Rosetta silent file (secondary structure, phi, psi, omega in degrees, C-alpha in Angstrom):
SEQUENCE: XXXXXXXXXXXXXXXXXXXXXXXXXXXXXXXXXXXXXXXXXXXXXXXXXXXXXXXXXXXXXXXXXXXXXXXXXXXXXXXXXXXXXXXXXXXXXXXXXXXXXXXXXXXXXXXXXXXXXXXXXXXXXXXXXXXXXXXXXXXXXXXXXXXXXXXXXXXXXXXXXXXXXXXXXXXXXXXXXXXXXXXXXXXXXXXXXXXXXXXXXXXXXXXXXXXXXXXXXXXXXXXXXXXXXXXXXXXXXXXXXXXXXXXX
SCORE:     score description
SCORE:     0.000 S_00000001
   1 L     0.000  -48.049 -175.881  -13.205    8.882   -0.814 S_00000001
   2 E  -134.238  131.084  171.026  -13.381    5.588   -2.732 S_00000001
   3 E  -118.974  125.677  175.158  -16.103    2.991   -3.145 S_00000001
   4 E  -105.295  115.152 -167.621  -15.308   -0.300   -4.862 S_00000001
   5 E  -115.559  107.678  171.413  -18.627   -1.795   -5.857 S_00000001
   6 E    51.751   45.564 -178.218  -19.106   -5.484   -6.747 S_00000001
   7 E   -79.107  151.957 -178.834  -15.943   -5.759   -8.848 S_00000001
   8 E  -142.148  144.661  173.867  -15.009   -8.987  -10.611 S_00000001
   9 E  -147.174  131.385  176.723  -11.967  -10.249  -12.507 S_00000001
  10 E  -127.928  149.992  173.701  -11.354  -13.561  -14.219 S_00000001
  11 E  -127.808  124.108  177.806   -8.417  -14.931  -16.187 S_00000001
  12 L    50.967   43.706  176.005   -8.882  -17.806  -18.647 S_00000001
  13 L    81.415   -2.023  179.721  -12.227  -18.699  -17.143 S_00000001
  14 E  -106.608  123.818 -176.595  -10.997  -18.750  -13.525 S_00000001
  15 E   -79.188  125.334  177.258  -12.452  -16.116  -11.225 S_00000001
  16 E   -85.703  -49.537  174.142   -9.901  -14.272   -9.081 S_00000001
  17 E  -145.933  154.158 -175.548  -12.410  -12.126   -7.212 S_00000001
  18 E  -151.710  141.548  179.429  -16.132  -11.545   -7.520 S_00000001
  19 E    50.786   43.319 -177.073  -18.745   -9.249   -5.945 S_00000001
  20 E   -94.379  129.302 -179.339  -15.992   -7.561   -3.970 S_00000001
  21 E  -123.229  136.085  173.891  -16.856   -4.336   -2.140 S_00000001
  22 E  -136.569  149.106  173.325  -14.545   -1.929   -0.336 S_00000001
  23 E  -128.303  117.163 -177.577  -15.101    1.457    1.238 S_00000001
  24 E  -108.637  111.376 -176.789  -12.022    3.628    1.690 S_00000001
  25 L   -88.403  136.916 -177.200  -12.639    6.597    3.971 S_00000001
  26 L   -58.376  134.676  175.818  -10.538    9.717    3.501 S_00000001
  27 L    84.583    0.473 -176.711   -7.679   10.136    5.945 S_00000001
  28 L  -107.725  160.489 -179.466   -7.761    6.580    7.293 S_00000001
  29 E  -104.323  107.111 -178.564   -5.272    3.717    7.103 S_00000001
  30 E  -103.820  137.610  179.592   -6.950    0.661    5.566 S_00000001
  31 E  -126.999  134.137  173.780   -5.224   -2.730    5.440 S_00000001
  32 E  -105.796  131.243  179.147   -6.212   -5.804    3.432 S_00000001
  33 E  -134.559  138.764 -178.613   -5.022   -9.168    4.712 S_00000001
  34 E  -170.715  175.078 -177.342   -5.711  -12.606    3.267 S_00000001
  35 L   -61.570  151.689  176.918   -4.171  -15.916    2.214 S_00000001
  36 L   -60.396  133.966  177.748   -1.206  -15.936   -0.152 S_00000001
  37 L    81.206    9.208 -176.808   -2.326  -16.060   -3.773 S_00000001
  38 L   -77.636  -18.201  177.158   -5.919  -15.061   -3.073 S_00000001
  39 L   120.968   15.252 -177.111   -5.769  -12.118   -5.497 S_00000001
  40 H   -63.675  -48.300  179.604   -4.871   -9.073   -3.393 S_00000001
  41 H   -65.416  -37.181  177.107   -2.193   -7.768   -5.778 S_00000001
  42 H   -60.497  -38.230  178.077   -4.449   -8.523   -8.732 S_00000001
  43 H   -61.710  -47.845  179.470   -7.102   -6.323   -7.140 S_00000001
  44 H   -63.128  -38.234  176.373   -4.720   -3.352   -6.863 S_00000001
  45 H   -60.345  -41.227  178.830   -3.600   -3.903  -10.457 S_00000001
  46 H   -68.311  -39.863 -179.934   -7.231   -3.793  -11.550 S_00000001
  47 H   -64.820  -32.766 -176.409   -8.002   -0.689   -9.506 S_00000001
  48 L   -94.245    5.034  174.031   -5.051    1.180  -11.021 S_00000001
  49 L    84.204   14.810  174.343   -5.820    0.230  -14.610 S_00000001
  50 L   -60.194  -37.191  170.562   -3.026   -2.287  -15.223 S_00000001
  51 L  -146.588  158.733 -177.737   -5.846   -4.326  -16.766 S_00000001
  52 L   -76.918  146.970  171.921   -9.605   -3.667  -16.953 S_00000001
  53 L   -76.322  147.702 -178.068  -12.029   -5.045  -14.399 S_00000001
  54 L   -77.775  -40.260 -177.305  -14.685   -7.383  -15.824 S_00000001
  55 E  -144.248  168.166  176.794  -17.601   -6.141  -13.757 S_00000001
  56 E    94.386 -176.555 -176.211  -18.436   -3.626  -11.053 S_00000001
  57 E  -148.145  159.884  175.816  -17.760    0.056  -10.643 S_00000001
  58 E  -121.086  135.831  175.183  -15.532    2.549   -8.848 S_00000001
  59 E  -118.957  121.326  178.299  -16.743    5.762   -7.272 S_00000001
  60 E  -109.733  109.679 -177.062  -14.166    8.449   -6.478 S_00000001
  61 L    51.449   41.814  176.025  -15.637   11.102   -4.197 S_00000001
  62 L    87.052   -5.733 -178.337  -19.056   10.174   -5.553 S_00000001
  63 E  -109.439  137.193 -178.576  -18.105   10.241   -9.241 S_00000001
  64 E   -72.615  141.411  175.855  -17.842    7.142  -11.413 S_00000001
  65 E  -151.334  161.400 -176.385  -14.486    6.368  -13.038 S_00000001
  66 L   -78.467  -39.415 -179.276  -12.783    3.458  -14.825 S_00000001
  67 L  -157.895  178.794 -173.142   -9.641    3.229  -12.699 S_00000001
  68 L  -103.305   14.153 -170.909   -7.477    5.110  -10.196 S_00000001
  69 L   -59.232  -27.695  179.781   -4.408    5.786  -12.322 S_00000001
  70 L   -99.879    4.511 -175.245   -4.852    9.575  -12.030 S_00000001
  71 L  -124.127  -16.342 -176.345   -5.963    9.542   -8.409 S_00000001
  72 E  -130.184  147.521  170.534   -3.703    7.090   -6.560 S_00000001
  73 E  -100.813  135.029 -169.684    0.027    6.470   -6.215 S_00000001
  74 E  -119.069  115.141  176.963    0.895    2.757   -6.277 S_00000001
  75 E  -108.510  116.508 -175.574    3.946    1.341   -4.488 S_00000001
  76 L   -89.352 -179.803 -174.614    4.498   -2.328   -5.287 S_00000001
  77 L   -58.884  -50.205  179.490    6.357   -5.077   -3.394 S_00000001
  78 L   -83.989  150.131 -177.576    9.716   -4.490   -5.081 S_00000001
  79 L   -68.532  -25.885  175.713   11.259   -1.042   -4.952 S_00000001
  80 L    56.324   31.338  175.832   11.626   -1.003   -8.780 S_00000001
  81 L   -73.336  140.095  178.044   14.409    1.579   -8.620 S_00000001
  82 L   -77.512  122.446 -171.951   16.240    2.065  -11.919 S_00000001
  83 L   -67.941  -20.077 -179.253   19.845    0.925  -11.327 S_00000001
  84 L   -90.426   -0.518  175.800   21.363    3.497  -13.700 S_00000001
  85 L  -107.930  148.004  172.230   19.764    6.406  -11.809 S_00000001
  86 E   -69.830  170.372  177.992   20.828    7.780   -8.435 S_00000001
  87 H   -59.548  -42.283  179.405   18.358    7.662   -5.557 S_00000001
  88 H   -65.232  -42.819  179.248   17.429   11.299   -6.141 S_00000001
  89 H   -62.760  -37.591  175.738   16.972   10.762   -9.883 S_00000001
  90 H   -63.168  -43.260 -178.622   14.699    7.792   -9.130 S_00000001
  91 H   -65.693  -27.403 -177.112   12.653    9.886   -6.722 S_00000001
  92 L   -86.190   -3.005 -177.554   12.254   12.638   -9.329 S_00000001
  93 H   -56.334  -44.554  178.054   10.820   10.348  -12.028 S_00000001
  94 H   -58.893  -37.835  179.545    7.168   11.242  -11.266 S_00000001
  95 H   -66.578  -41.125 -179.632    8.000   14.931  -11.571 S_00000001
  96 H   -66.711  -44.478 -176.003    9.793   14.444  -14.896 S_00000001
  97 H   -71.952  -22.544 -179.440    7.080   12.299  -16.461 S_00000001
  98 L  -100.983    2.902  175.648    4.283   14.664  -15.385 S_00000001
  99 L    75.314   25.977  178.834    6.035   17.855  -16.488 S_00000001
 100 L   -71.744  158.920  174.230    6.428   19.405  -13.037 S_00000001
 101 L   -66.216  119.472 -170.694    8.785   22.304  -12.443 S_00000001
 102 H   -71.437  -30.402  177.856   12.040   20.495  -11.675 S_00000001
 103 H   -63.255  -46.794  178.332   13.475   23.143   -9.372 S_00000001
 104 H   -64.400  -40.841 -178.860   10.436   22.903   -7.129 S_00000001
 105 H   -63.194  -40.614  179.005   10.427   19.105   -7.422 S_00000001
 106 H   -65.410  -37.382  177.107   14.080   18.882   -6.321 S_00000001
 107 H   -65.059  -42.729  178.234   13.344   21.056   -3.315 S_00000001
 108 H   -63.246  -46.406  179.983   10.383   18.832   -2.390 S_00000001
 109 H   -62.409  -38.157  178.643   12.414   15.655   -2.863 S_00000001
 110 H   -61.457  -42.279  178.142   15.217   17.108   -0.751 S_00000001
 111 H   -65.247  -38.391  179.580   12.835   17.759    2.133 S_00000001
 112 H   -69.146  -38.598  176.727   11.445   14.237    1.829 S_00000001
 113 H   -59.902  -41.885  179.734   14.931   12.715    1.764 S_00000001
 114 H   -67.533  -42.119 -176.904   15.717   14.523    4.979 S_00000001
 115 H   -68.324  -32.578 -176.770   12.425   13.560    6.630 S_00000001
 116 L  -100.563   16.292  172.224   12.749    9.882    5.705 S_00000001
 117 L    77.611   27.802 -179.524   16.385    9.515    6.724 S_00000001
 118 L  -112.486    2.492 -178.528   18.017    9.616    3.271 S_00000001
 119 L   -58.700  132.336 -177.672   19.817   12.955    3.502 S_00000001
 120 L    96.154   -8.125 -178.908   23.379   12.548    2.244 S_00000001
 121 L  -113.467   12.451 -175.491   22.534    9.592    0.004 S_00000001
 122 L   -56.618  -37.264 -175.413   20.988   11.501   -2.898 S_00000001
 123 L   -91.535   -1.360  178.348   23.824   10.631   -5.314 S_00000001
 124 L   -74.231  155.827  174.884   24.073    6.969   -4.303 S_00000001
 125 E   -99.852  162.147 -175.655   22.807    4.188   -6.563 S_00000001
 126 H   -56.149  -38.002 -177.685   20.443    1.423   -5.450 S_00000001
 127 H   -67.689  -14.036 -175.667   23.248   -1.163   -5.401 S_00000001
 128 H   -96.217   -2.292 -176.263   25.153    0.970   -2.901 S_00000001
 129 L  -128.107  168.200 -177.060   22.490    1.102   -0.183 S_00000001
 130 L   -75.607  168.281  177.254   20.506   -1.338    1.951 S_00000001
 131 H   -61.680  -37.147  178.088   17.082   -2.751    1.174 S_00000001
 132 H   -64.504  -37.891  178.801   15.538   -0.513    3.785 S_00000001
 133 H   -71.008  -34.976  176.082   17.041    2.582    2.183 S_00000001
 134 H   -63.598  -40.379  178.873   15.826    1.501   -1.235 S_00000001
 135 H   -68.104  -34.001  174.748   12.303    1.177    0.166 S_00000001
 136 H   -62.152  -41.764  178.615   12.600    4.638    1.721 S_00000001
 137 H   -64.955  -41.442  177.471   13.539    5.992   -1.696 S_00000001
 138 H   -62.173  -33.757  178.008   10.591    4.172   -3.269 S_00000001
 139 H   -69.200  -40.641  174.783    8.388    5.785   -0.640 S_00000001
 140 H   -59.944  -46.436  179.921    9.740    9.241   -1.524 S_00000001
 141 H   -59.337  -39.968  178.082    9.057    8.516   -5.196 S_00000001
 142 H   -62.160  -43.066  178.802    5.488    7.480   -4.320 S_00000001
 143 H   -66.367  -28.495 -178.966    4.932   10.738   -2.434 S_00000001
 144 L   -67.876  -15.310  173.506    6.302   12.711   -5.401 S_00000001
 145 L   -70.363  -20.346  176.815    3.208   11.703   -7.381 S_00000001
 146 L    57.489   49.516  177.283    1.325   14.016   -4.991 S_00000001
 147 L  -108.066  150.560 -178.162   -1.820   11.886   -4.869 S_00000001
 148 L   -73.458  -30.717 -177.311   -4.282   11.799   -1.979 S_00000001
 149 E  -107.517  129.898  178.111   -4.603    7.993   -2.020 S_00000001
 150 E  -113.693  124.787  175.808   -1.573    5.723   -1.563 S_00000001
 151 E  -104.324  126.274 -176.095   -1.795    2.034   -2.514 S_00000001
 152 E  -123.245  120.862  179.892    0.865   -0.162   -0.905 S_00000001
 153 E  -104.801   92.256  179.700    1.429   -3.780   -1.949 S_00000001
 154 L    45.343   58.300 -173.180    3.390   -5.407    0.889 S_00000001
 155 L   -66.971  -16.668 -176.710    6.023   -2.653    0.849 S_00000001
 156 L  -113.711    6.796 -170.642    8.015   -4.159    3.728 S_00000001
 157 L   -65.843  -27.777 -175.925    7.726   -7.884    2.972 S_00000001
 158 L   -89.567    3.564 -173.860   11.272   -8.306    1.604 S_00000001
 159 L   -99.297  156.213  175.311   12.960   -6.681    4.607 S_00000001
 160 L   -70.269  164.543 -172.015   14.408   -8.223    7.740 S_00000001
 161 H   -58.841  -44.798 -177.278   12.411   -7.935   10.958 S_00000001
 162 H   -65.261  -46.002  179.054   14.398   -5.087   12.502 S_00000001
 163 H   -64.508  -39.430 -179.193   14.360   -2.969    9.319 S_00000001
 164 H   -60.939  -46.092 -179.216   10.704   -3.755    8.789 S_00000001
 165 H   -64.554  -36.390 -179.438    9.734   -2.553   12.247 S_00000001
 166 H   -69.105  -30.484 -178.836   11.714    0.663   11.847 S_00000001
 167 H   -84.471  -17.535  177.829    9.960    1.448    8.552 S_00000001
 168 H   -59.476  -36.772  179.044    6.461    0.817    9.883 S_00000001
 169 H   -65.588  -30.261  177.344    6.631    4.162   11.679 S_00000001
 170 H   -69.316  -34.058  177.364    7.415    5.823    8.345 S_00000001
 171 H   -64.322  -35.450  177.220    4.256    4.341    6.854 S_00000001
 172 H   -65.031  -28.692  177.609    2.281    5.998    9.633 S_00000001
 173 H   -62.164  -30.464  178.248    3.800    9.324    8.569 S_00000001
 174 H   -55.789  -39.858 -178.783    1.942    8.993    5.269 S_00000001
 175 H   -83.011  -47.961 -170.039   -1.282    9.350    7.205 S_00000001
 176 H   -80.513  -43.285 -175.099   -0.336   11.610   10.096 S_00000001
 177 L   -96.160  -39.808 -176.924    2.157   14.055    8.598 S_00000001
 178 L   -95.580   -0.713  172.458    1.498   13.899    4.854 S_00000001
 179 L    58.074   43.402  178.602   -2.290   13.586    5.261 S_00000001
 180 L  -100.041  154.515  170.187   -2.662   10.653    2.882 S_00000001
 181 E   -96.173  134.982 -171.794   -5.323    7.985    2.750 S_00000001
 182 E  -118.698  136.970  167.183   -3.784    4.496    2.710 S_00000001
 183 E  -128.485  110.096 -172.209   -4.911    1.151    1.284 S_00000001
 184 E  -122.565  143.930  171.348   -2.238   -1.455    2.032 S_00000001
 185 E   -99.356  138.447  170.611   -1.796   -5.186    1.493 S_00000001
 186 E  -151.401  155.394  170.344    0.111   -7.261    4.031 S_00000001
 187 L   -96.834   -9.776 -171.493    0.453  -10.901    5.091 S_00000001
 188 L   -93.010  108.763 -176.940    1.589   -9.845    8.550 S_00000001
 189 H   -63.946  -41.603 -179.739   -1.316   -9.752   11.018 S_00000001
 190 H   -63.973  -37.218  176.236    0.709   -7.931   13.680 S_00000001
 191 H   -63.206  -42.965  178.196    1.710   -5.299   11.126 S_00000001
 192 H   -61.209  -44.680 -178.725   -1.943   -4.828   10.189 S_00000001
 193 H   -67.652  -29.138  179.550   -2.971   -4.482   13.837 S_00000001
 194 H   -74.108  -36.735 -169.885   -0.169   -1.984   14.457 S_00000001
 195 H  -102.110  -30.327 -163.531   -0.925    0.316   11.528 S_00000001
 196 L   -81.337  148.820  163.084   -4.560    0.014   10.522 S_00000001
 197 L   -92.165  -30.705  176.680   -7.652    1.996   11.346 S_00000001
 198 E  -142.023  140.091  176.621   -9.640   -0.645    9.470 S_00000001
 199 E  -117.866  129.096  170.753   -8.745   -4.181    8.396 S_00000001
 200 E  -101.388  120.079  176.461  -10.440   -5.990    5.535 S_00000001
 201 E   -91.851  125.148 -174.830  -10.098   -9.756    5.856 S_00000001
 202 E  -109.272  146.783 -176.232  -10.115  -11.412    2.432 S_00000001
 203 L   -89.057  175.320  169.900  -11.051  -14.978    1.556 S_00000001
 204 L   -68.642  172.219 -178.290   -9.430  -17.543   -0.713 S_00000001
 205 L   -67.979  144.562   -7.525  -10.354  -17.478   -4.398 S_00000001
 206 L   -68.924  125.418 -170.908  -12.711  -16.341   -5.622 S_00000001
 207 E   -66.038  137.080  173.068  -11.668  -13.572   -3.266 S_00000001
 208 L  -148.917  170.334  177.737  -14.261  -11.573   -1.371 S_00000001
 209 E   -79.585  118.671 -178.627  -14.404   -9.632    1.891 S_00000001
 210 E  -104.779   -7.865  178.331  -14.997  -12.147    4.686 S_00000001
 211 E  -170.560  156.672  179.543  -14.585   -9.787    7.635 S_00000001
 212 E  -140.719  132.875 -177.989  -14.007   -6.180    8.639 S_00000001
 213 E  -125.391  132.514  176.631  -12.357   -4.876   11.806 S_00000001
 214 E  -108.216  125.758 -178.428  -12.354   -1.272   13.041 S_00000001
 215 L  -109.481  128.023 -178.301   -9.484   -0.303   15.353 S_00000001
 216 L  -115.341   -3.246  179.686   -9.831    2.694   17.643 S_00000001
 217 L   -66.393  141.512  179.360   -6.763    2.248   19.874 S_00000001
 218 L   -66.544  155.513  177.884   -4.256    5.118   19.594 S_00000001
 219 L  -107.606  147.471   -0.610   -0.979    4.610   17.739 S_00000001
 220 L   -70.977  155.603 -174.358    1.703    3.481   18.356 S_00000001
 221 L  -111.348  151.972  177.494    0.125    0.323   19.764 S_00000001
 222 L   -88.888  134.495  177.884    1.387   -2.328   22.134 S_00000001
 223 L   -63.108  -19.932 -174.380    1.546   -5.896   20.840 S_00000001
 224 L   -97.354    6.644  178.164    0.385   -7.036   24.274 S_00000001
 225 L   -63.522  128.361 -176.920   -2.853   -5.059   24.365 S_00000001
 226 H   -56.587  -37.322 -179.556   -5.659   -7.556   25.218 S_00000001
 227 H   -64.764  -41.048  178.960   -7.988   -6.134   22.561 S_00000001
 228 H   -69.894  -37.782  177.895   -5.352   -6.608   19.841 S_00000001
 229 H   -61.501  -42.332  179.069   -4.508  -10.077   21.096 S_00000001
 230 H   -67.023  -39.875  179.324   -8.171  -11.084   20.873 S_00000001
 231 H   -65.858  -40.974  178.103   -8.522   -9.560   17.409 S_00000001
 232 H   -60.883  -43.398  179.315   -5.405  -11.378   16.196 S_00000001
 233 H   -62.003  -39.837 -179.958   -6.782  -14.696   17.458 S_00000001
 234 H   -67.221  -41.538  178.806  -10.088  -14.080   15.680 S_00000001
 235 H   -63.758  -45.000  178.821   -8.365  -13.188   12.401 S_00000001
 236 H   -60.602  -42.069  179.727   -6.149  -16.296   12.595 S_00000001
 237 H   -61.513  -43.684 -179.306   -9.165  -18.490   13.313 S_00000001
 238 H   -69.906  -38.545  177.940  -11.061  -17.143   10.304 S_00000001
 239 H   -64.954  -44.280  179.337   -8.057  -17.429    7.999 S_00000001
 240 H   -64.321  -40.764  177.359   -7.389  -21.002    9.076 S_00000001
 241 H   -63.905  -38.858  178.141  -11.048  -21.902    8.685 S_00000001
 242 H   -64.711  -43.374 -179.782  -11.114  -20.388    5.206 S_00000001
 243 H   -65.928  -37.194 -179.596   -8.018  -22.298    4.140 S_00000001
 244 H   -67.412  -23.785  179.490   -9.410  -25.572    5.523 S_00000001
 245 L   -99.255    4.969  179.715  -12.511  -25.143    3.363 S_00000001
 246 L   -68.339  133.212  179.284  -10.579  -24.186    0.234 S_00000001
 247 L   -59.018  136.428  179.043  -11.333  -26.526   -2.677 S_00000001
 248 L   -80.590    0.000    0.000   -8.480  -28.931   -3.351 S_00000001
């Protein structure tokens, strides 16, 4: 579906990432994991056209394009819900801004609210619900863009452990039920091993792909599976080694 070919981005003479390549296969759940501050969020910003990439190219289903703004829905770390809108009004923003038929959009949003456990909270405001419910609403809003590719920037990082674990199963629904292709950032190795079909291990700056792992175990997965335990140890070893060699 998507090829990211030798992309580079620098700010004020400092290279964030260089010669970075990714291959995102349709229908699969891809996860990027790397040290804090290595440039993962910057990469997604560049892919979606928040700012232009300095070098490299993007191929979408074999065709060259400048960015993914018309092909991917991007859910960032914070839910970014507008406090003066209800949860339903927040979820309908993509439909309003793109000129969709609002009757149809409300019906779609209603089904998504029910599927993601928000039924009955449509008229509530963000301040009236928990962080987990706000993230569910942000997920509905992301789906309302109706894009095949979903980009997720640590969507569960601000949540407590119990809420985070309960929402991980909802992220799998993006792939299994809604037939989306996922490219997600996380700092949580166990989360990556639980959700991913492929993991891209990213280095410190200038960021590049330092490893790739393909997971074939069925989901949901057990944390105690020997194969996952071995993979986690290998990822930790490479991350620690990368950090130890990071220039001071």
């Amino acid at each position: 579906m998507l090829q990211v070919c030798s992309v580079k981005k620098s700010f004020k003479g400092r290279t964030v990432f260089s010669n970075l390549d990714l291959f995102v296969e349709q229908g699969r759940f891809h996860v990027m994991i790397g040290p804090s501050g290595c440039g993962k969020s910057t990469l997604l910003d560049g892919l979606t056209g928040v700012f232009p990439l300095d070098e490299g190219s993007l191929l979408w289903k074999g065709k060259s394009l400048e960015d993914l703004r018309h092909h991917a829905a991007y859910m960032q770390q914070k839910d970014l819900l507008l406090p003066w809108f209800s949860l339903l009004e927040n979820a309908l923003l993509p439909a309003r801004t793109s000129g969709q038929d609002m009757k149809t959009a409300k019906e779609t949003a209603g089904r998504l609210f029910e599927r993601l456990g928000l039924k009955g909270y449509e008229s509530h405001y963000a301040r009236q619900v928990s962080g987990g419910m706000r993230q569910r609403c942000a997920l509905v809003r992301t789906l309302m863009f109706n894009r095949d590719l979903i980009l997720l920037d640590e969507p569960l990082s601000a949540l407590d452990t119990i809420t985070r674990q309960s929402l991980q199963s909802l992220l799998l629904l993006l792939q299994t039920e809604f037939k989306k292709t996922i490219l997600m950032i996380t700092h949580d190795i166990e989360e990556a091993l639980s959700l991913a079909d492929e993991i891209y291990l990213l280095s410190t700056r200038p960021m590049s792909v330092s490893g790739r792992y393909v997971l074939t175990l069925p989901k949901p997965r057990s944390d105690h599976d020997p194969a996952l335990t071995a993979m986690k140890a290998d990822i930790l070893k490479k991350l620690e080694g990368d950090l130890n060699h990071e220039p001071g």
